[in-house]
CSV table of C-alpha atoms and ligand atoms in Angstrom, one decimal:
chain,number,residue,atom,x,y,z
L,139,MET,CA,-29.5,7.6,12.5
L,140,PRO,CA,-27.7,7.1,9.2
L,141,ALA,CA,-24.3,8.7,9.0
L,142,ALA,CA,-24.2,12.1,7.1
L,143,ARG,CA,-23.2,12.2,3.5
L,144,ILE,CA,-19.5,13.0,2.8
L,145,THR,CA,-19.4,16.3,0.8
L,146,ARG,CA,-16.7,18.5,-0.4
L,147,ALA,CA,-17.2,20.5,2.8
L,148,THR,CA,-16.6,17.4,4.9
L,149,LEU,CA,-13.3,16.7,3.1
L,150,ALA,CA,-12.3,20.4,3.4
L,151,ALA,CA,-12.9,20.2,7.1
L,152,MET,CA,-10.9,17.0,7.3
L,153,LYS,CA,-8.0,18.7,5.6
L,154,ARG,CA,-8.2,21.6,8.0
L,155,ARG,CA,-8.2,19.2,11.0
L,156,GLY,CA,-5.3,17.2,9.5
L,157,GLU,CA,-7.5,14.1,9.4
L,158,PRO,CA,-6.4,11.8,6.5
L,159,ILE,CA,-9.0,11.0,3.9
L,160,ALA,CA,-9.3,7.4,2.8
L,161,CYS,CA,-10.2,6.9,-0.8
L,162,LEU,CA,-10.2,3.7,-3.0
L,163,THR,CA,-11.2,3.0,-6.5
L,164,CYS,CA,-14.6,1.2,-6.7
L,165,TYR,CA,-16.4,-0.1,-9.8
L,166,ASP,CA,-19.5,-2.0,-8.5
L,167,ALA,CA,-22.3,-2.0,-5.9
L,168,ALA,CA,-21.0,-4.8,-3.8
L,169,PHE,CA,-17.7,-3.2,-3.1
L,170,ALA,CA,-19.3,0.2,-2.7
L,171,GLY,CA,-21.1,-1.3,0.4
L,172,LEU,CA,-18.0,-3.0,1.7
L,173,LEU,CA,-15.8,0.1,1.3
L,174,GLU,CA,-18.3,2.3,3.0
L,175,ALA,CA,-18.7,-0.1,5.9
L,176,ALA,CA,-14.9,0.0,6.3
L,177,GLY,CA,-15.0,3.8,6.6
L,178,VAL,CA,-13.7,4.8,3.1
L,179,GLU,CA,-14.8,8.3,2.6
L,180,VAL,CA,-14.3,8.7,-1.2
L,181,LEU,CA,-15.1,6.1,-3.9
L,182,LEU,CA,-13.3,6.8,-7.1
L,183,VAL,CA,-14.8,5.1,-10.2
L,184,GLY,CA,-11.5,5.2,-11.9
L,185,ASP,CA,-10.8,4.5,-15.5
L,186,SER,CA,-8.3,1.9,-14.1
L,187,LEU,CA,-11.4,-0.3,-14.6
L,188,GLY,CA,-10.1,-0.7,-18.2
L,189,MET,CA,-7.1,-2.5,-16.9
L,190,VAL,CA,-8.4,-4.3,-13.8
L,191,LEU,CA,-11.9,-5.3,-15.0
L,192,GLN,CA,-11.6,-5.3,-18.8
L,193,GLY,CA,-8.1,-6.6,-19.2
L,194,GLN,CA,-7.0,-3.7,-21.4
L,195,PRO,CA,-3.3,-2.8,-21.5
L,196,THR,CA,-3.9,0.8,-20.6
L,197,THR,CA,-6.8,3.1,-19.7
L,198,VAL,CA,-6.9,4.6,-23.2
L,199,PRO,CA,-9.6,2.2,-24.6
L,200,VAL,CA,-12.1,3.0,-21.8
L,201,GLN,CA,-15.2,4.7,-23.2
L,202,LEU,CA,-17.7,7.1,-21.6
L,203,GLN,CA,-20.4,4.5,-21.7
L,204,HIS,CA,-18.3,2.2,-19.5
L,205,MET,CA,-17.7,5.0,-17.0
L,206,VAL,CA,-21.4,5.9,-16.8
L,207,TYR,CA,-22.3,2.2,-16.3
L,208,HIS,CA,-19.9,1.6,-13.4
L,209,SER,CA,-20.6,5.0,-11.8
L,210,ALA,CA,-24.2,4.2,-11.7
L,211,CYS,CA,-23.5,0.8,-10.1
L,212,VAL,CA,-21.4,2.4,-7.4
L,213,SER,CA,-23.7,5.4,-6.8
L,214,ARG,CA,-26.8,3.3,-6.4
L,215,ALA,CA,-25.1,1.5,-3.5
L,216,ALA,CA,-23.1,4.4,-1.9
L,217,GLU,CA,-25.2,5.9,0.9
L,218,ARG,CA,-22.5,8.0,2.5
L,219,ALA,CA,-19.2,8.2,0.5
L,220,LEU,CA,-18.5,10.9,-2.1
L,221,VAL,CA,-18.5,9.3,-5.5
L,222,ILE,CA,-16.0,10.6,-8.1
L,223,ALA,CA,-16.1,9.4,-11.7
L,224,ASP,CA,-13.2,9.6,-14.1
L,225,MET,CA,-13.7,11.4,-17.4
L,226,PRO,CA,-12.2,8.9,-19.9
L,227,PHE,CA,-9.5,9.5,-22.6
L,228,LEU,CA,-10.4,12.4,-24.9
L,229,SER,CA,-13.9,12.9,-23.4
L,230,TYR,CA,-12.7,16.4,-22.3
L,231,ALA,CA,-10.7,17.3,-25.4
L,232,THR,CA,-13.2,20.1,-26.2
L,233,ASP,CA,-15.4,22.0,-23.7
L,234,ASP,CA,-18.5,20.7,-25.3
L,235,ARG,CA,-17.4,17.1,-25.0
L,236,ALA,CA,-16.4,17.8,-21.4
L,237,LEU,CA,-19.9,19.1,-20.6
L,238,THR,CA,-21.6,16.2,-22.3
L,239,ALA,CA,-19.4,13.7,-20.4
L,240,ALA,CA,-20.0,15.4,-17.1
L,241,GLU,CA,-23.8,15.6,-17.8
L,242,ARG,CA,-23.8,11.8,-18.3
L,243,LEU,CA,-21.4,10.9,-15.4
L,244,MET,CA,-23.4,13.0,-12.9
L,245,GLY,CA,-26.9,12.6,-14.4
L,246,GLU,CA,-27.0,8.9,-15.4
L,247,GLY,CA,-23.9,7.8,-13.3
L,248,GLY,CA,-24.9,9.7,-10.1
L,249,ALA,CA,-21.3,10.9,-9.5
L,250,ALA,CA,-20.9,13.9,-7.2
L,251,MET,CA,-17.6,15.0,-8.9
L,252,VAL,CA,-15.7,14.2,-12.1
L,253,LYS,CA,-11.9,13.8,-12.4
L,254,LEU,CA,-9.8,14.7,-15.4
L,255,GLU,CA,-6.0,14.3,-16.0
L,256,GLY,CA,-3.9,17.2,-17.1
L,257,GLY,CA,-2.2,20.5,-16.3
L,258,GLY,CA,-2.8,24.2,-16.5
L,259,ASP,CA,-3.9,24.0,-20.1
L,260,LEU,CA,-7.1,22.5,-18.8
L,261,ALA,CA,-7.8,25.5,-16.6
L,262,ASP,CA,-10.5,26.9,-19.0
L,263,THR,CA,-12.2,23.5,-19.1
L,264,VAL,CA,-12.2,23.2,-15.3
L,265,ALA,CA,-13.5,26.8,-15.0
L,266,ARG,CA,-16.3,26.1,-17.5
L,267,LEU,CA,-17.4,22.9,-15.8
L,268,THR,CA,-17.4,24.5,-12.4
L,269,ARG,CA,-19.3,27.5,-13.7
L,270,PHE,CA,-22.1,25.1,-14.7
L,271,GLY,CA,-22.1,23.3,-11.3
L,272,VAL,CA,-19.8,20.4,-12.0
L,273,PRO,CA,-17.3,19.8,-9.1
L,274,VAL,CA,-13.9,18.8,-10.6
L,275,CYS,CA,-11.0,16.8,-9.2
L,276,ALA,CA,-7.8,17.5,-11.0
L,277,HIS,CA,-5.1,14.8,-11.5
L,278,LEU,CA,-1.4,15.6,-11.8
L,279,GLY,CA,2.0,13.8,-11.8
L,280,LEU,CA,1.8,10.5,-13.6
L,281,LEU,CA,-1.1,10.8,-16.1
L,282,PRO,CA,-2.1,7.2,-17.1
L,283,GLN,CA,-4.2,8.4,-20.1
L,284,SER,CA,-1.0,10.0,-21.5
L,285,VAL,CA,1.1,6.8,-21.1
L,286,HIS,CA,1.8,6.7,-24.8
L,287,ARG,CA,3.2,10.3,-24.8
L,288,LEU,CA,5.1,9.7,-21.5
L,289,GLY,CA,6.6,6.5,-22.8
L,290,GLY,CA,5.7,4.4,-19.7
L,291,TYR,CA,4.5,4.6,-16.1
L,292,ARG,CA,7.2,6.6,-14.4
L,293,TYR,CA,7.5,9.0,-11.4
L,294,GLN,CA,7.1,12.6,-12.4
L,295,GLY,CA,8.4,15.9,-10.9
L,296,ARG,CA,11.8,14.4,-9.9
L,297,ASP,CA,13.9,17.4,-11.0
L,298,ASP,CA,13.4,21.1,-10.1
L,299,ALA,CA,11.9,22.0,-13.5
L,300,GLY,CA,9.4,19.1,-13.4
L,301,ALA,CA,8.4,19.8,-9.8
L,302,ALA,CA,7.9,23.5,-10.6
L,303,ARG,CA,5.7,22.6,-13.6
L,304,ILE,CA,3.5,20.4,-11.4
L,305,ARG,CA,3.3,23.2,-8.8
L,306,ALA,CA,2.3,25.8,-11.4
L,307,ASP,CA,-0.3,23.4,-12.9
L,308,ALA,CA,-1.8,22.6,-9.4
L,309,LEU,CA,-2.1,26.3,-8.6
L,310,ALA,CA,-3.7,27.1,-12.0
L,311,LEU,CA,-6.2,24.3,-11.6
L,312,GLN,CA,-7.1,25.3,-8.1
L,313,ASP,CA,-7.6,28.9,-9.2
L,314,ALA,CA,-9.8,27.6,-12.0
L,315,GLY,CA,-12.1,26.0,-9.5
L,316,ALA,CA,-10.8,22.4,-9.0
L,317,GLY,CA,-12.1,21.2,-5.7
L,318,MET,CA,-9.6,18.3,-5.2
L,319,LEU,CA,-6.3,17.1,-6.6
L,320,VAL,CA,-5.1,13.6,-7.1
L,321,LEU,CA,-1.3,13.5,-7.2
L,322,GLU,CA,0.1,10.3,-8.7
L,323,CYS,CA,3.7,9.1,-8.5
L,324,VAL,CA,5.7,12.2,-7.4
L,325,PRO,CA,8.4,12.5,-4.8
L,326,ALA,CA,7.1,12.7,-1.2
L,327,ALA,CA,8.6,16.1,-0.6
L,328,LEU,CA,6.8,17.7,-3.6
L,329,ALA,CA,3.5,16.1,-2.5
L,330,GLU,CA,4.0,17.3,1.1
L,331,ALA,CA,4.8,20.9,-0.1
L,332,LEU,CA,1.7,21.0,-2.4
L,333,SER,CA,-0.6,19.6,0.3
L,334,GLY,CA,0.5,22.4,2.6
L,335,GLU,CA,0.3,25.1,-0.1
L,336,LEU,CA,-3.1,24.2,-1.7
L,337,HIS,CA,-6.3,24.9,0.1
L,338,ILE,CA,-8.0,22.0,-1.7
L,339,PRO,CA,-7.5,18.4,-0.5
L,340,VAL,CA,-4.6,16.6,-2.1
L,341,ILE,CA,-5.1,12.8,-2.4
L,342,GLY,CA,-1.8,10.9,-3.1
L,343,ILE,CA,-1.1,7.7,-4.9
L,344,GLY,CA,2.6,6.8,-4.9
L,345,ALA,CA,3.2,10.3,-3.3
L,346,GLY,CA,4.1,9.7,0.3
L,347,SER,CA,2.2,9.8,3.5
L,348,ALA,CA,2.0,13.6,4.0
L,349,CYS,CA,-0.9,14.1,1.5
L,350,ASP,CA,-4.3,15.0,2.8
L,351,GLY,CA,-5.5,11.5,1.9
L,352,GLN,CA,-4.6,8.4,0.0
L,353,VAL,CA,-6.1,6.4,-2.9
L,354,LEU,CA,-5.2,3.0,-4.2
L,355,VAL,CA,-6.6,0.8,-7.0
L,356,LEU,CA,-8.9,-1.7,-5.2
L,357,HIS,CA,-7.6,-4.7,-7.1
L,358,ASP,CA,-4.0,-3.9,-6.3
L,359,MET,CA,-4.6,-3.4,-2.5
L,360,LEU,CA,-6.6,-6.6,-2.4
L,361,GLY,CA,-4.0,-8.6,-4.2
L,362,LEU,CA,-6.4,-9.6,-6.9
L,363,LEU,CA,-3.9,-9.4,-9.7
L,364,PRO,CA,-0.8,-11.0,-8.3
L,365,GLY,CA,2.5,-9.7,-9.6
L,366,ARG,CA,0.9,-6.8,-11.4
L,367,ALA,CA,0.6,-4.2,-8.6
L,368,PRO,CA,2.9,-1.2,-8.7
L,369,SER,CA,5.7,-0.8,-6.1
L,370,PHE,CA,3.9,2.1,-4.3
L,371,SER,CA,0.9,-0.1,-3.6
L,372,LYS,CA,0.5,-2.7,-0.8
L,373,ASP,CA,-1.4,-6.0,-0.6
L,374,PHE,CA,-3.6,-5.3,2.4
L,375,ALA,CA,-5.6,-8.5,2.0
L,376,ALA,CA,-2.4,-10.6,2.5
L,377,GLY,CA,-1.4,-8.5,5.4
L,378,TYR,CA,-4.7,-8.6,7.2
L,379,GLY,CA,-6.2,-11.9,6.2
L,380,GLY,CA,-9.4,-11.3,4.2
L,381,VAL,CA,-11.1,-8.5,2.3
L,382,ALA,CA,-13.1,-6.9,5.2
L,383,ALA,CA,-10.1,-6.9,7.5
L,384,ALA,CA,-7.9,-5.6,4.7
L,385,LEU,CA,-10.2,-2.7,4.1
L,386,ALA,CA,-10.3,-1.9,7.8
L,387,GLY,CA,-6.5,-2.2,8.0
L,388,TYR,CA,-6.1,0.2,5.1
L,389,VAL,CA,-8.3,2.9,6.7
L,390,ALA,CA,-6.5,2.5,10.0
L,391,GLU,CA,-3.1,2.8,8.4
L,392,VAL,CA,-4.1,5.9,6.3
L,393,LYS,CA,-5.6,7.5,9.5
L,394,ALA,CA,-2.4,6.7,11.4
L,395,ARG,CA,-0.2,7.8,8.5
L,396,THR,CA,1.7,4.5,8.7
L,397,PHE,CA,0.7,3.8,5.0
L,398,PRO,CA,2.5,4.7,2.7
L,399,GLY,CA,5.7,3.6,4.4
L,400,PRO,CA,9.2,4.4,3.1
L,401,GLU,CA,9.1,1.3,0.8
L,402,HIS,CA,6.1,2.8,-1.0
L,403,THR,CA,7.6,6.2,-1.3
L,404,LEU,CA,10.2,8.0,-3.5
L,405,HIS,CA,12.5,10.2,-1.4
P,112,KIV,O1,-8.2,5.4,-12.6
P,112,KIV,C1,-7.8,5.4,-11.5
P,112,KIV,O2,-7.9,4.4,-10.8
P,112,KIV,C2,-7.1,6.6,-11.0
P,112,KIV,C3,-6.3,6.4,-9.7
P,112,KIV,C4,-5.0,5.7,-10.1
P,112,KIV,C5,-6.1,7.6,-9.0
P,112,KIV,O3,-7.2,7.6,-11.5
């Protein structure tokens, strides 16, 4: 019998049980099959594809048509995993643009959820999307689409004021209807506190091992871009010897909470 589809309810139940959720970025059908076979529960069609597939310097040049194309490639092959598609830069700058982007990412792209980057000022957008049946994943901490405003890729929420802002944003987005939160590059203690406080699953990247789940950029954890992976990532392919073994190793370490280790975490 085929394994049951992963839904938001599955992930909520995993959070309640304290069972870590394994998520990876994915941009094509071949890897969708491999990742599913390894037991990855969530496939994120991230706009990181601009950097790892297109060779762009940031995610800013990624367009909606690119995200729709890659979401469709992944969704066609994913039989079990939950597929989340990133809303690209400025595609949710107005509510109407956000609805159009979500319509295309879910309708043509087959995504089951969309992700957008930003704080409590997006609460109305999140509420509107969810009112129309669009499941939304929020993204706080380091916001790669805002790299030009932030002035670089840096850890966020390191002081009390910054941490309080992220907490307030997370609560506002959850109240607005966000069904999941990606927390990128924040101190482990903040991520742990938020994972405990929020009732939605918190997926960390560069956020310590206490989150409800982990996500990495596929090309980083497979060592496909040597010398370019961030310090919070880990080359699982080198460690396990081969792609399939690397994927299985990643899932095993997320489940055992041995990844991320202290060397991948800001304390
Ligand atoms: O685009 C992406 O790959 C992401 C992850 C870094 C979470 O948003």
